[in-house]
C-alpha positions as a Markdown table, in Angstrom:
| # | Residue | x | y | z |
|---|---|---|---|---|
| 1 | Unk | 0.0 | 0.0 | 0.0 |
| 2 | Unk | 3.0 | 2.3 | -0.2 |
| 3 | Unk | 1.8 | 3.8 | -3.5 |
| 4 | Unk | -1.7 | 4.2 | -2.2 |
| 5 | Unk | -0.3 | 6.1 | 0.8 |
| 6 | Unk | 1.5 | 8.6 | -1.6 |
| 7 | Unk | 5.0 | 7.0 | -2.0 |
| 8 | Unk | 6.7 | 7.4 | -5.3 |
| 9 | Unk | 8.2 | 3.9 | -5.1 |
| 10 | Unk | 7.1 | 0.8 | -3.2 |
| 11 | Unk | 8.9 | -2.5 | -2.7 |
| 12 | Unk | 7.7 | -5.7 | -1.1 |
| 13 | Unk | 10.2 | -8.5 | -0.5 |
| 14 | Unk | 9.4 | -11.6 | -2.6 |
| 15 | Unk | 8.3 | -14.7 | -0.7 |
| 16 | Unk | 7.2 | -18.1 | -1.9 |
| 17 | Unk | 3.5 | -17.0 | -2.0 |
| 18 | Unk | 4.5 | -14.3 | -4.5 |
| 19 | Unk | 6.6 | -16.7 | -6.6 |
| 20 | Unk | 3.8 | -19.2 | -6.7 |
| 21 | Unk | 1.3 | -16.5 | -7.8 |
| 22 | Unk | 3.5 | -15.2 | -10.6 |
| 23 | Unk | 4.6 | -18.6 | -11.9 |
| 24 | Unk | 2.9 | -19.6 | -15.1 |
| 25 | Unk | 1.3 | -16.3 | -15.7 |
| 26 | Unk | 1.3 | -15.0 | -19.3 |
| 27 | Unk | 4.0 | -12.4 | -18.8 |
| 28 | Unk | 6.1 | -14.3 | -16.3 |
| 29 | Unk | 9.6 | -15.3 | -17.4 |
| 30 | Unk | 10.0 | -18.9 | -18.7 |
| 31 | Unk | 12.7 | -21.6 | -18.4 |
| 32 | Unk | 16.1 | -20.4 | -17.3 |
| 33 | Unk | 14.9 | -16.8 | -17.2 |
| 34 | Unk | 12.4 | -17.8 | -14.5 |
| 35 | Unk | 15.1 | -19.3 | -12.4 |
| 36 | Unk | 17.2 | -16.1 | -12.8 |
| 37 | Unk | 14.2 | -13.9 | -12.0 |
| 38 | Unk | 13.5 | -15.7 | -8.7 |
| 39 | Unk | 17.2 | -15.4 | -7.7 |
| 40 | Unk | 17.1 | -11.7 | -8.5 |
| 41 | Unk | 13.8 | -11.0 | -6.8 |
| 42 | Unk | 14.8 | -12.9 | -3.6 |
| 43 | Unk | 17.8 | -10.6 | -3.4 |
| 44 | Unk | 15.6 | -7.5 | -3.2 |
| 45 | Unk | 15.5 | -7.1 | 0.6 |
| 46 | Unk | 16.4 | -4.5 | 3.2 |
| 47 | Unk | 19.9 | -4.5 | 4.5 |
| 48 | Unk | 20.2 | -6.3 | 7.8 |
| 49 | Unk | 21.4 | -3.1 | 9.5 |
| 50 | Unk | 18.8 | -0.8 | 7.8 |
| 51 | Unk | 17.2 | 1.8 | 10.0 |
| 52 | Unk | 13.7 | 3.1 | 9.3 |
| 53 | Unk | 12.2 | 6.4 | 10.5 |
| 54 | Unk | 8.9 | 4.7 | 11.4 |
| 55 | Unk | 7.8 | 1.0 | 11.5 |
| 56 | Unk | 4.1 | 0.4 | 11.3 |
| 57 | Unk | 2.7 | -3.1 | 11.9 |
| 58 | Unk | -1.0 | -3.8 | 11.2 |
| 59 | Unk | -3.0 | -6.9 | 11.9 |
| 60 | Unk | -4.9 | -7.3 | 8.6 |
| 61 | Unk | -7.4 | -9.6 | 10.3 |
| 62 | Unk | -8.6 | -6.6 | 12.3 |
| 63 | Unk | -9.3 | -4.5 | 9.1 |
| 64 | Unk | -12.9 | -4.7 | 7.8 |
| 65 | Unk | -13.2 | -5.2 | 4.0 |
| 66 | Unk | -13.6 | -2.0 | 2.0 |
| 67 | Unk | -14.5 | -1.0 | -1.5 |
| 68 | Unk | -13.1 | 2.1 | -3.1 |
| 69 | Unk | -15.1 | 4.0 | -5.6 |
| 70 | Unk | -12.1 | 6.0 | -6.7 |
| 71 | Unk | -8.4 | 5.7 | -7.2 |
| 72 | Unk | -7.3 | 6.5 | -3.6 |
| 73 | Unk | -8.0 | 4.8 | -0.2 |
| 74 | Unk | -9.5 | 8.1 | 1.0 |
| 75 | Unk | -12.3 | 7.6 | -1.5 |
| 76 | Unk | -13.7 | 4.6 | 0.5 |
| 77 | Unk | -17.2 | 5.3 | 1.8 |
| 78 | Unk | -17.4 | 5.2 | 5.6 |
């Protein structure tokens, strides 16, 4: 949700769920390129000693489902 919150760039570290979702999709790499892609994607992580200004942890199970009628989370009816 980094982009939805106004960030210019967002990155989520790749996990097995992501790899399983992408595998076999029409624009997913194939063959050796698939293996190389996974290796590259799994290397996109924060440095072990990275320091963040703010860390926010949310329990998604506590968030009620919402439907947005626009292009921004602030356009969700309440």
